PDB file of N, CA and C in Angstrom:
ATOM      1  N   MET A  17      85.866 142.529 118.066  1.00  0.00           N
ATOM      2  CA  MET A  17      86.462 141.216 118.640  1.00  0.00           C
ATOM      3  C   MET A  17      86.996 140.105 118.560  1.00  0.00           C
ATOM      4  N   ALA A  18      87.653 139.695 118.574  1.00  0.00           N
ATOM      5  CA  ALA A  18      88.791 138.730 118.702  1.00  0.00           C
ATOM      6  C   ALA A  18      87.874 137.044 118.098  1.00  0.00           C
ATOM      7  N   THR A  19      88.653 136.876 117.548  1.00  0.00           N
ATOM      8  CA  THR A  19      87.903 134.343 116.832  1.00  0.00           C
ATOM      9  C   THR A  19      88.674 134.612 117.938  1.00  0.00           C
ATOM     10  N   VAL A  20      88.045 133.330 117.976  1.00  0.00           N
ATOM     11  CA  VAL A  20      88.628 132.572 119.026  1.00  0.00           C
ATOM     12  C   VAL A  20      88.039 130.642 118.558  1.00  0.00           C
ATOM     13  N   ILE A  21      89.137 129.837 118.043  1.00  0.00           N
ATOM     14  CA  ILE A  21      88.537 128.388 117.554  1.00  0.00           C
ATOM     15  C   ILE A  21      89.498 127.146 118.360  1.00  0.00           C
ATOM     16  N   ASN A  22      89.198 126.800 119.305  1.00  0.00           N
ATOM     17  CA  ASN A  22      89.658 126.105 120.494  1.00  0.00           C
ATOM     18  C   ASN A  22      89.816 124.849 119.616  1.00  0.00           C
ATOM     19  N   ILE A  23      90.524 124.243 119.409  1.00  0.00           N
ATOM     20  CA  ILE A  23      90.561 122.877 118.516  1.00  0.00           C
ATOM     21  C   ILE A  23      91.741 121.188 119.811  1.00  0.00           C
ATOM     22  N   THR A  24      91.620 122.615 120.776  1.00  0.00           N
ATOM     23  CA  THR A  24      92.119 120.847 122.128  1.00  0.00           C
ATOM     24  C   THR A  24      91.481 119.865 121.863  1.00  0.00           C
ATOM     25  N   ASP A  25      90.869 119.590 122.040  1.00  0.00           N
ATOM     26  CA  ASP A  25      89.401 118.580 121.893  1.00  0.00           C
ATOM     27  C   ASP A  25      89.914 117.854 120.752  1.00  0.00           C
ATOM     28  N   LYS A  26      91.298 118.151 119.206  1.00  0.00           N
ATOM     29  CA  LYS A  26      90.595 117.756 118.713  1.00  0.00           C
ATOM     30  C   LYS A  26      92.262 116.812 118.455  1.00  0.00           C
ATOM     31  N   LEU A  27      93.065 117.415 119.000  1.00  0.00           N
ATOM     32  CA  LEU A  27      94.606 116.550 120.017  1.00  0.00           C
ATOM     33  C   LEU A  27      95.087 115.441 119.961  1.00  0.00           C
ATOM     34  N   LYS A  28      94.773 114.307 119.582  1.00  0.00           N
ATOM     35  CA  LYS A  28      94.569 113.224 120.709  1.00  0.00           C
ATOM     36  C   LYS A  28      96.118 113.572 121.518  1.00  0.00           C
ATOM     37  N   ASN A  29      97.863 113.171 120.652  1.00  0.00           N
ATOM     38  CA  ASN A  29      98.790 113.282 121.494  1.00  0.00           C
ATOM     39  C   ASN A  29      98.837 111.810 121.811  1.00  0.00           C
ATOM     40  N   GLU A  30      98.194 111.323 121.448  1.00  0.00           N
ATOM     41  CA  GLU A  30      98.182 109.357 122.548  1.00  0.00           C
ATOM     42  C   GLU A  30      99.549 108.686 121.405  1.00  0.00           C
ATOM     43  N   GLU A  31      99.874 107.840 122.869  1.00  0.00           N
ATOM     44  CA  GLU A  31     100.769 107.173 122.720  1.00  0.00           C
ATOM     45  C   GLU A  31     100.627 106.016 121.520  1.00  0.00           C
ATOM     46  N   LYS A  32     101.228 105.480 120.806  1.00  0.00           N
ATOM     47  CA  LYS A  32     101.204 104.817 119.452  1.00  0.00           C
ATOM     48  C   LYS A  32     101.984 103.239 119.816  1.00  0.00           C
ATOM     49  N   PHE A  33     101.763 102.133 119.744  1.00  0.00           N
ATOM     50  CA  PHE A  33     102.371 100.759 119.854  1.00  0.00           C
ATOM     51  C   PHE A  33     102.397  99.876 119.148  1.00  0.00           C
ATOM     52  N   LEU A  34     103.905  99.131 118.636  1.00  0.00           N
ATOM     53  CA  LEU A  34     103.738  97.764 117.591  1.00  0.00           C
ATOM     54  C   LEU A  34     103.992  97.417 118.211  1.00  0.00           C
ATOM     55  N   VAL A  35     103.098  95.699 118.385  1.00  0.00           N
ATOM     56  CA  VAL A  35     102.821  94.752 119.334  1.00  0.00           C
ATOM     57  C   VAL A  35     103.635  93.620 118.577  1.00  0.00           C
ATOM     58  N   ILE A  36     104.648  92.937 118.522  1.00  0.00           N
ATOM     59  CA  ILE A  36     104.872  91.576 118.148  1.00  0.00           C
ATOM     60  C   ILE A  36     105.383  90.541 118.726  1.00  0.00           C
ATOM     61  N   GLY A  37     104.591  89.578 119.566  1.00  0.00           N
ATOM     62  CA  GLY A  37     104.130  88.755 120.100  1.00  0.00           C
ATOM     63  C   GLY A  37     104.169  89.032 121.895  1.00  0.00           C
ATOM     64  N   ASP A  38     105.044  89.186 122.063  1.00  0.00           N
ATOM     65  CA  ASP A  38     105.243  89.712 123.759  1.00  0.00           C
ATOM     66  C   ASP A  38     105.658  91.257 123.950  1.00  0.00           C
ATOM     67  N   LYS A  39     106.289  91.469 122.837  1.00  0.00           N
ATOM     68  CA  LYS A  39     106.837  92.394 122.686  1.00  0.00           C
ATOM     69  C   LYS A  39     106.026  93.037 122.280  1.00  0.00           C
ATOM     70  N   ARG A  40     106.759  94.782 123.291  1.00  0.00           N
ATOM     71  CA  ARG A  40     105.685  96.178 122.714  1.00  0.00           C
ATOM     72  C   ARG A  40     106.501  96.715 121.870  1.00  0.00           C
ATOM     73  N   TYR A  41     106.749  97.643 120.676  1.00  0.00           N
ATOM     74  CA  TYR A  41     107.174  98.657 120.556  1.00  0.00           C
ATOM     75  C   TYR A  41     106.814 100.094 120.447  1.00  0.00           C
ATOM     76  N   LYS A  42     107.069 101.585 121.250  1.00  0.00           N
ATOM     77  CA  LYS A  42     106.491 102.669 121.318  1.00  0.00           C
ATOM     78  C   LYS A  42     107.293 103.111 119.985  1.00  0.00           C
ATOM     79  N   VAL A  43     106.011 103.488 118.777  1.00  0.00           N
ATOM     80  CA  VAL A  43     106.308 103.826 117.913  1.00  0.00           C
ATOM     81  C   VAL A  43     106.219 105.655 118.060  1.00  0.00           C
ATOM     82  N   ASN A  44     107.203 106.154 116.928  1.00  0.00           N
ATOM     83  CA  ASN A  44     107.455 107.959 117.566  1.00  0.00           C
ATOM     84  C   ASN A  44     106.650 107.723 116.166  1.00  0.00           C
ATOM     85  N   ASP A  45     105.852 108.824 116.640  1.00  0.00           N
ATOM     86  CA  ASP A  45     104.525 109.323 115.244  1.00  0.00           C
ATOM     87  C   ASP A  45     104.880 111.058 115.195  1.00  0.00           C
ATOM     88  N   SER A  46     105.602 111.081 115.851  1.00  0.00           N
ATOM     89  CA  SER A  46     106.502 113.140 115.931  1.00  0.00           C
ATOM     90  C   SER A  46     105.865 113.584 114.440  1.00  0.00           C
ATOM     91  N   LYS A  47     105.183 114.802 113.908  1.00  0.00           N
ATOM     92  CA  LYS A  47     105.821 115.102 112.795  1.00  0.00           C
ATOM     93  C   LYS A  47     107.045 115.525 112.566  1.00  0.00           C
ATOM     94  N   ASN A  48     108.230 115.766 112.860  1.00  0.00           N
ATOM     95  CA  ASN A  48     108.864 115.701 112.658  1.00  0.00           C
ATOM     96  C   ASN A  48     109.519 114.142 111.779  1.00  0.00           C
ATOM     97  N   THR A  49     109.411 113.655 112.983  1.00  0.00           N
ATOM     98  CA  THR A  49     110.042 111.864 112.984  1.00  0.00           C
ATOM     99  C   THR A  49     109.362 111.982 111.607  1.00  0.00           C
ATOM    100  N   VAL A  50     107.971 111.636 111.291  1.00  0.00           N
ATOM    101  CA  VAL A  50     106.695 111.182 110.279  1.00  0.00           C
ATOM    102  C   VAL A  50     107.635 111.861 108.855  1.00  0.00           C
ATOM    103  N   THR A  51     107.716 113.403 109.377  1.00  0.00           N
ATOM    104  CA  THR A  51     108.129 114.198 107.898  1.00  0.00           C
ATOM    105  C   THR A  51     110.212 113.460 107.078  1.00  0.00           C
ATOM    106  N   ALA A  52     110.894 113.004 108.355  1.00  0.00           N
ATOM    107  CA  ALA A  52     111.870 112.544 108.359  1.00  0.00           C
ATOM    108  C   ALA A  52     112.222 110.778 107.482  1.00  0.00           C
ATOM    109  N   VAL A  53     110.239 110.521 107.988  1.00  0.00           N
ATOM    110  CA  VAL A  53     110.518 109.182 107.012  1.00  0.00           C
ATOM    111  C   VAL A  53     110.365 109.315 105.800  1.00  0.00           C
ATOM    112  N   PHE A  54     108.931 109.993 105.846  1.00  0.00           N
ATOM    113  CA  PHE A  54     108.692 110.651 103.588  1.00  0.00           C
ATOM    114  C   PHE A  54     110.288 111.020 103.449  1.00  0.00           C
ATOM    115  N   ALA A  55     110.138 111.827 104.412  1.00  0.00           N
ATOM    116  CA  ALA A  55     112.219 112.931 102.584  1.00  0.00           C
ATOM    117  C   ALA A  55     113.057 111.779 102.575  1.00  0.00           C
ATOM    118  N   ALA A  56     113.384 110.427 103.146  1.00  0.00           N
ATOM    119  CA  ALA A  56     114.327 108.987 103.861  1.00  0.00           C
ATOM    120  C   ALA A  56     113.099 108.368 102.767  1.00  0.00           C
ATOM    121  N   LEU A  57     112.380 107.865 102.381  1.00  0.00           N
ATOM    122  CA  LEU A  57     111.253 107.153 101.139  1.00  0.00           C
ATOM    123  C   LEU A  57     111.199 108.085 100.009  1.00  0.00           C
ATOM    124  N   GLU A  58     111.104 109.029 100.186  1.00  0.00           N
ATOM    125  CA  GLU A  58     111.047 109.795  98.998  1.00  0.00           C
ATOM    126  C   GLU A  58     112.336 109.588  98.372  1.00  0.00           C
ATOM    127  N   SER A  59     113.265 109.342  99.194  1.00  0.00           N
ATOM    128  CA  SER A  59     114.911 110.024  98.609  1.00  0.00           C
ATOM    129  C   SER A  59     116.129 109.004  97.750  1.00  0.00           C
ATOM    130  N   LYS A  60     115.525 107.768  98.475  1.00  0.00           N
ATOM    131  CA  LYS A  60     115.793 106.508  97.689  1.00  0.00           C
ATOM    132  C   LYS A  60     114.737 105.382  97.035  1.00  0.00           C
ATOM    133  N   ASN A  61     115.500 104.288  96.245  1.00  0.00           N
ATOM    134  CA  ASN A  61     114.185 103.915  95.045  1.00  0.00           C
ATOM    135  C   ASN A  61     113.996 102.926  96.738  1.00  0.00           C
ATOM    136  N   GLU A  62     111.933 102.972  96.197  1.00  0.00           N
ATOM    137  CA  GLU A  62     111.309 101.959  96.834  1.00  0.00           C
ATOM    138  C   GLU A  62     111.816 100.339  96.830  1.00  0.00           C
ATOM    139  N   LYS A  63     112.692 100.118  96.109  1.00  0.00           N
ATOM    140  CA  LYS A  63     112.867  98.693  95.926  1.00  0.00           C
ATOM    141  C   LYS A  63     114.387  98.749  96.900  1.00  0.00           C
ATOM    142  N   ASP A  64     114.857  99.884  97.536  1.00  0.00           N
ATOM    143  CA  ASP A  64     115.841  99.297  98.447  1.00  0.00           C
ATOM    144  C   ASP A  64     115.015  98.848  99.415  1.00  0.00           C
ATOM    145  N   ILE A  65     115.381  97.693 100.390  1.00  0.00           N
ATOM    146  CA  ILE A  65     115.617  97.419 101.641  1.00  0.00           C
ATOM    147  C   ILE A  65     115.583  98.556 102.825  1.00  0.00           C
ATOM    148  N   GLY A  66     116.986  99.361 102.669  1.00  0.00           N
ATOM    149  CA  GLY A  66     117.688  99.914 103.467  1.00  0.00           C
ATOM    150  C   GLY A  66     116.957 101.105 103.565  1.00  0.00           C
ATOM    151  N   ILE A  67     115.803 101.121 102.959  1.00  0.00           N
ATOM    152  CA  ILE A  67     114.923 102.302 103.503  1.00  0.00           C
ATOM    153  C   ILE A  67     113.617 102.413 104.235  1.00  0.00           C
ATOM    154  N   ILE A  68     113.607 100.836 104.399  1.00  0.00           N
ATOM    155  CA  ILE A  68     112.812  99.913 105.676  1.00  0.00           C
ATOM    156  C   ILE A  68     113.020 100.005 106.833  1.00  0.00           C
ATOM    157  N   ASP A  69     114.531  99.839 106.006  1.00  0.00           N
ATOM    158  CA  ASP A  69     115.870  99.904 107.882  1.00  0.00           C
ATOM    159  C   ASP A  69     115.752 100.915 108.937  1.00  0.00           C
ATOM    160  N   GLU A  70     115.662 102.153 107.779  1.00  0.00           N
ATOM    161  CA  GLU A  70     116.172 103.736 108.031  1.00  0.00           C
ATOM    162  C   GLU A  70     114.594 103.467 108.862  1.00  0.00           C
ATOM    163  N   ALA A  71     113.564 104.010 108.049  1.00  0.00           N
ATOM    164  CA  ALA A  71     112.192 104.753 108.485  1.00  0.00           C
ATOM    165  C   ALA A  71     111.951 103.553 109.956  1.00  0.00           C
ATOM    166  N   LEU A  72     112.240 102.229 109.399  1.00  0.00           N
ATOM    167  CA  LEU A  72     112.132 101.476 111.621  1.00  0.00           C
ATOM    168  C   LEU A  72     112.337 102.371 112.747  1.00  0.00           C
ATOM    169  N   LYS A  73     113.876 101.803 112.079  1.00  0.00           N
ATOM    170  CA  LYS A  73     114.605 103.208 113.143  1.00  0.00           C
ATOM    171  C   LYS A  73     114.375 104.391 113.342  1.00  0.00           C
ATOM    172  N   LEU A  74     114.205 105.135 112.470  1.00  0.00           N
ATOM    173  CA  LEU A  74     113.232 106.526 112.794  1.00  0.00           C
ATOM    174  C   LEU A  74     111.753 106.267 114.035  1.00  0.00           C
ATOM    175  N   LEU A  75     111.354 105.031 113.608  1.00  0.00           N
ATOM    176  CA  LEU A  75     109.853 104.808 113.842  1.00  0.00           C
ATOM    177  C   LEU A  75     109.736 104.302 115.362  1.00  0.00           C
ATOM    178  N   LEU A  76     110.451 103.480 115.482  1.00  0.00           N
ATOM    179  CA  LEU A  76     111.001 102.421 117.151  1.00  0.00           C
ATOM    180  C   LEU A  76     111.364 102.915 117.138  1.00  0.00           C
ATOM    181  N   GLY A  77     112.994 103.509 117.240  1.00  0.00           N
ATOM    182  CA  GLY A  77     114.491 104.195 117.711  1.00  0.00           C
ATOM    183  C   GLY A  77     115.518 102.544 117.583  1.00  0.00           C
ATOM    184  N   ALA A  78     116.295 103.175 118.148  1.00  0.00           N
ATOM    185  CA  ALA A  78     117.739 102.186 117.341  1.00  0.00           C
ATOM    186  C   ALA A  78     117.403 100.399 118.202  1.00  0.00           C
ATOM    187  N   GLU A  79     117.150 100.560 119.397  1.00  0.00           N
ATOM    188  CA  GLU A  79     117.493  99.340 120.248  1.00  0.00           C
ATOM    189  C   GLU A  79     115.907  98.600 119.434  1.00  0.00           C
ATOM    190  N   ALA A  80     114.696  99.417 119.277  1.00  0.00           N
ATOM    191  CA  ALA A  80     113.671  98.407 119.427  1.00  0.00           C
ATOM    192  C   ALA A  80     114.109  97.866 117.575  1.00  0.00           C
ATOM    193  N   PHE A  81     114.475  98.284 116.962  1.00  0.00           N
ATOM    194  CA  PHE A  81     114.976  98.734 115.966  1.00  0.00           C
ATOM    195  C   PHE A  81     115.883  97.118 115.848  1.00  0.00           C
ATOM    196  N   ARG A  82     117.021  97.475 116.549  1.00  0.00           N
ATOM    197  CA  ARG A  82     117.610  95.758 117.135  1.00  0.00           C
ATOM    198  C   ARG A  82     117.731  94.764 117.448  1.00  0.00           C
ATOM    199  N   GLU A  83     116.748  94.728 118.042  1.00  0.00           N
ATOM    200  CA  GLU A  83     116.003  93.856 118.974  1.00  0.00           C
ATOM    201  C   GLU A  83     115.054  93.087 117.361  1.00  0.00           C
ATOM    202  N   ILE A  84     114.490  93.420 116.664  1.00  0.00           N
ATOM    203  CA  ILE A  84     113.356  93.121 115.667  1.00  0.00           C
ATOM    204  C   ILE A  84     114.999  93.188 114.545  1.00  0.00           C
ATOM    205  N   ASP A  85     115.562  93.318 114.375  1.00  0.00           N
ATOM    206  CA  ASP A  85     116.798  92.951 112.729  1.00  0.00           C
ATOM    207  C   ASP A  85     116.909  91.627 113.455  1.00  0.00           C
ATOM    208  N   ASP A  86     117.103  91.270 115.071  1.00  0.00           N
ATOM    209  CA  ASP A  86     117.878  89.775 115.472  1.00  0.00           C
ATOM    210  C   ASP A  86     117.392  88.945 115.558  1.00  0.00           C
ATOM    211  N   MET A  87     115.793  88.746 115.483  1.00  0.00           N
ATOM    212  CA  MET A  87     114.777  88.523 115.032  1.00  0.00           C
ATOM    213  C   MET A  87     114.777  87.487 113.722  1.00  0.00           C
ATOM    214  N   ASP A  88     115.377  87.728 112.721  1.00  0.00           N
ATOM    215  CA  ASP A  88     115.954  87.856 111.301  1.00  0.00           C
ATOM    216  C   ASP A  88     114.409  86.609 110.477  1.00  0.00           C
ATOM    217  N   LEU A  89     113.742  88.635 110.519  1.00  0.00           N
ATOM    218  CA  LEU A  89     112.118  88.340 110.120  1.00  0.00           C
ATOM    219  C   LEU A  89     112.099  87.264 109.124  1.00  0.00           C
ATOM    220  N   PRO A  90     111.765  86.197 107.885  1.00  0.00           N
ATOM    221  CA  PRO A  90     111.392  86.834 106.483  1.00  0.00           C
ATOM    222  C   PRO A  90     111.314  87.737 106.053  1.00  0.00           C
ATOM    223  N   PHE A  91     111.473  87.626 105.156  1.00  0.00           N
ATOM    224  CA  PHE A  91     111.071  89.182 104.665  1.00  0.00           C
ATOM    225  C   PHE A  91     109.457  89.137 104.303  1.00  0.00           C
ATOM    226  N   ASN A  92     108.526  88.573 103.739  1.00  0.00           N
ATOM    227  CA  ASN A  92     107.485  89.000 104.119  1.00  0.00           C
ATOM    228  C   ASN A  92     106.529  89.750 105.859  1.00  0.00           C
ATOM    229  N   ASP A  93     107.552  88.600 106.649  1.00  0.00           N
ATOM    230  CA  ASP A  93     106.943  89.792 108.094  1.00  0.00           C
ATOM    231  C   ASP A  93     107.812  90.917 108.541  1.00  0.00           C
ATOM    232  N   TYR A  94     108.854  91.258 107.852  1.00  0.00           N
ATOM    233  CA  TYR A  94     109.307  92.030 107.957  1.00  0.00           C
ATOM    234  C   TYR A  94     108.817  93.868 107.179  1.00  0.00           C
ATOM    235  N   GLN A  95     108.232  93.427 106.141  1.00  0.00           N
ATOM    236  CA  GLN A  95     107.589  94.160 105.556  1.00  0.00           C
ATOM    237  C   GLN A  95     105.878  94.122 106.276  1.00  0.00           C
ATOM    238  N   ALA A  96     105.732  93.117 106.903  1.00  0.00           N
ATOM    239  CA  ALA A  96     104.829  93.616 108.030  1.00  0.00           C
ATOM    240  C   ALA A  96     104.734  94.155 109.020  1.00  0.00           C
ATOM    241  N   VAL A  97     105.701  94.460 109.263  1.00  0.00           N
ATOM    242  CA  VAL A  97     106.250  95.237 110.689  1.00  0.00           C
ATOM    243  C   VAL A  97     106.323  96.728 110.171  1.00  0.00           C
ATOM    244  N   PHE A  98     106.972  96.999 109.119  1.00  0.00           N
ATOM    245  CA  PHE A  98     107.433  97.584 108.617  1.00  0.00           C
ATOM    246  C   PHE A  98     105.951  98.733 108.076  1.00  0.00           C
ATOM    247  N   ILE A  99     105.100  98.177 107.595  1.00  0.00           N
ATOM    248  CA  ILE A  99     103.907  98.294 107.234  1.00  0.00           C
ATOM    249  C   ILE A  99     102.601  98.956 108.959  1.00  0.00           C
ATOM    250  N   GLY A 100     102.641  97.556 110.032  1.00  0.00           N
ATOM    251  CA  GLY A 100     102.526  98.451 111.108  1.00  0.00           C
ATOM    252  C   GLY A 100     102.383  99.487 111.597  1.00  0.00           C
ATOM    253  N   ALA A 101     103.969  99.747 111.171  1.00  0.00           N
ATOM    254  CA  ALA A 101     104.594 100.845 112.245  1.00  0.00           C
ATOM    255  C   ALA A 101     103.874 102.264 110.877  1.00  0.00           C
ATOM    256  N   MET A 102     103.687 102.209 110.200  1.00  0.00           N
ATOM    257  CA  MET A 102     103.197 102.932 108.636  1.00  0.00           C
ATOM    258  C   MET A 102     102.075 103.701 110.101  1.00  0.00           C
ATOM    259  N   ALA A 103     100.942 101.662 109.614  1.00  0.00           N
ATOM    260  CA  ALA A 103      99.818 102.368 110.064  1.00  0.00           C
ATOM    261  C   ALA A 103     100.220 103.312 111.677  1.00  0.00           C
ATOM    262  N   CYS A 104     100.408 102.821 111.668  1.00  0.00           N
ATOM    263  CA  CYS A 104     100.309 103.951 113.316  1.00  0.00           C
ATOM    264  C   CYS A 104     100.167 105.147 113.250  1.00  0.00           C
ATOM    265  N   VAL A 105     101.830 105.377 112.255  1.00  0.00           N
ATOM    266  CA  VAL A 105     101.316 107.018 112.029  1.00  0.00           C
ATOM    267  C   VAL A 105     100.620 108.038 111.623  1.00  0.00           C
ATOM    268  N   SER A 106     100.455 106.888 110.509  1.00  0.00           N
ATOM    269  CA  SER A 106      99.161 107.400 109.658  1.00  0.00           C
ATOM    270  C   SER A 106      97.464 107.371 110.078  1.00  0.00           C
ATOM    271  N   GLY A 107      97.492 106.784 111.403  1.00  0.00           N
ATOM    272  CA  GLY A 107      96.362 106.498 111.757  1.00  0.00           C
ATOM    273  C   GLY A 107      94.773 105.838 110.600  1.00  0.00           C
ATOM    274  N   LYS A 108      95.827 105.095 109.987  1.00  0.00           N
ATOM    275  CA  LYS A 108      94.988 103.751 108.478  1.00  0.00           C
ATOM    276  C   LYS A 108      95.261 102.491 109.376  1.00  0.00           C
ATOM    277  N   SER A 109      94.439 101.527 109.153  1.00  0.00           N
ATOM    278  CA  SER A 109      94.354 100.897 109.834  1.00  0.00           C
ATOM    279  C   SER A 109      95.991  99.709 109.192  1.00  0.00           C
ATOM    280  N   TYR A 110      95.790  98.379 109.199  1.00  0.00           N
ATOM    281  CA  TYR A 110      96.874  97.466 108.684  1.00  0.00           C
ATOM    282  C   TYR A 110      96.624  97.540 107.658  1.00  0.00           C
ATOM    283  N   GLU A 111      95.278  97.646 107.869  1.00  0.00           N
ATOM    284  CA  GLU A 111      94.672  96.083 106.314  1.00  0.00           C
ATOM    285  C   GLU A 111      94.533  97.514 104.535  1.00  0.00           C
ATOM    286  N   GLU A 112      94.368  99.050 105.470  1.00  0.00           N
ATOM    287  CA  GLU A 112      94.985  99.936 104.436  1.00  0.00           C
ATOM    288  C   GLU A 112      95.915 100.458 104.280  1.00  0.00           C
ATOM    289  N   CYS A 113      96.866 100.255 104.511  1.00  0.00           N
ATOM    290  CA  CYS A 113      98.180 100.725 104.407  1.00  0.00           C
ATOM    291  C   CYS A 113      99.155  99.701 103.692  1.00  0.00           C
ATOM    292  N   SER A 114      98.928  98.155 103.415  1.00  0.00           N
ATOM    293  CA  SER A 114      98.673  97.047 103.672  1.00  0.00           C
ATOM    294  C   SER A 114      97.799  97.191 101.349  1.00  0.00           C
ATOM    295  N   ARG A 115      97.075  98.174 101.885  1.00  0.00           N
ATOM    296  CA  ARG A 115      96.527  97.740 100.264  1.00  0.00           C
ATOM    297  C   ARG A 115      97.113  98.601  98.867  1.00  0.00           C
ATOM    298  N   GLU A 116      97.909  99.706 100.177  1.00  0.00           N
ATOM    299  CA  GLU A 116      98.062 101.100  99.664  1.00  0.00           C
ATOM    300  C   GLU A 116      99.975 100.992  98.877  1.00  0.00           C
ATOM    301  N   GLY A 117     100.344  99.783 100.195  1.00  0.00           N
ATOM    302  CA  GLY A 117     101.874  99.286  99.257  1.00  0.00           C
ATOM    303  C   GLY A 117     101.926  98.405  98.554  1.00  0.00           C
ATOM    304  N   ASN A 118     100.976  97.338  98.696  1.00  0.00           N
ATOM    305  CA  ASN A 118     100.235  96.699  97.090  1.00  0.00           C
ATOM    306  C   ASN A 118     100.362  98.002  96.133  1.00  0.00           C
ATOM    307  N   ASN A 119      99.440  98.539  96.149  1.00  0.00           N
ATOM    308  CA  ASN A 119      99.111  98.439  94.165  1.00  0.00           C
ATOM    309  C   ASN A 119     100.132  99.873  94.084  1.00  0.00           C
ATOM    310  N   ARG A 120     101.075 100.346  94.941  1.00  0.00           N
ATOM    311  CA  ARG A 120     102.853 100.410  94.192  1.00  0.00           C
ATOM    312  C   ARG A 120     103.329  99.774  94.107  1.00  0.00           C
ATOM    313  N   HIS A 121     102.636  98.687  93.178  1.00  0.00           N
ATOM    314  CA  HIS A 121     103.718  97.594  92.868  1.00  0.00           C
ATOM    315  C   HIS A 121     103.065  96.809  91.850  1.00  0.00           C
TER     316      HIS A 121
END
């Protein structure tokens, strides 16, 4: 007799969004995208601001990245955007992701 385990109800596959003011940006949390983000983060010096840019381009897409980049945000606010995007893909709260980031420094 075969064993069948149905995980359909466990799969959420719901869209995730990052909201900044009146703008709403869809976050790509697919396995392949998140794998690419983590590979980029691991391959570079974590103090290199370019890794945040690269991660946001992957997670939000080039157009959304350009819009956010054009906001010319202060660095702390730009970090908040990154933390928010990472919270979306990790399933953790913004606060949890923020604490984890602070523990690395």
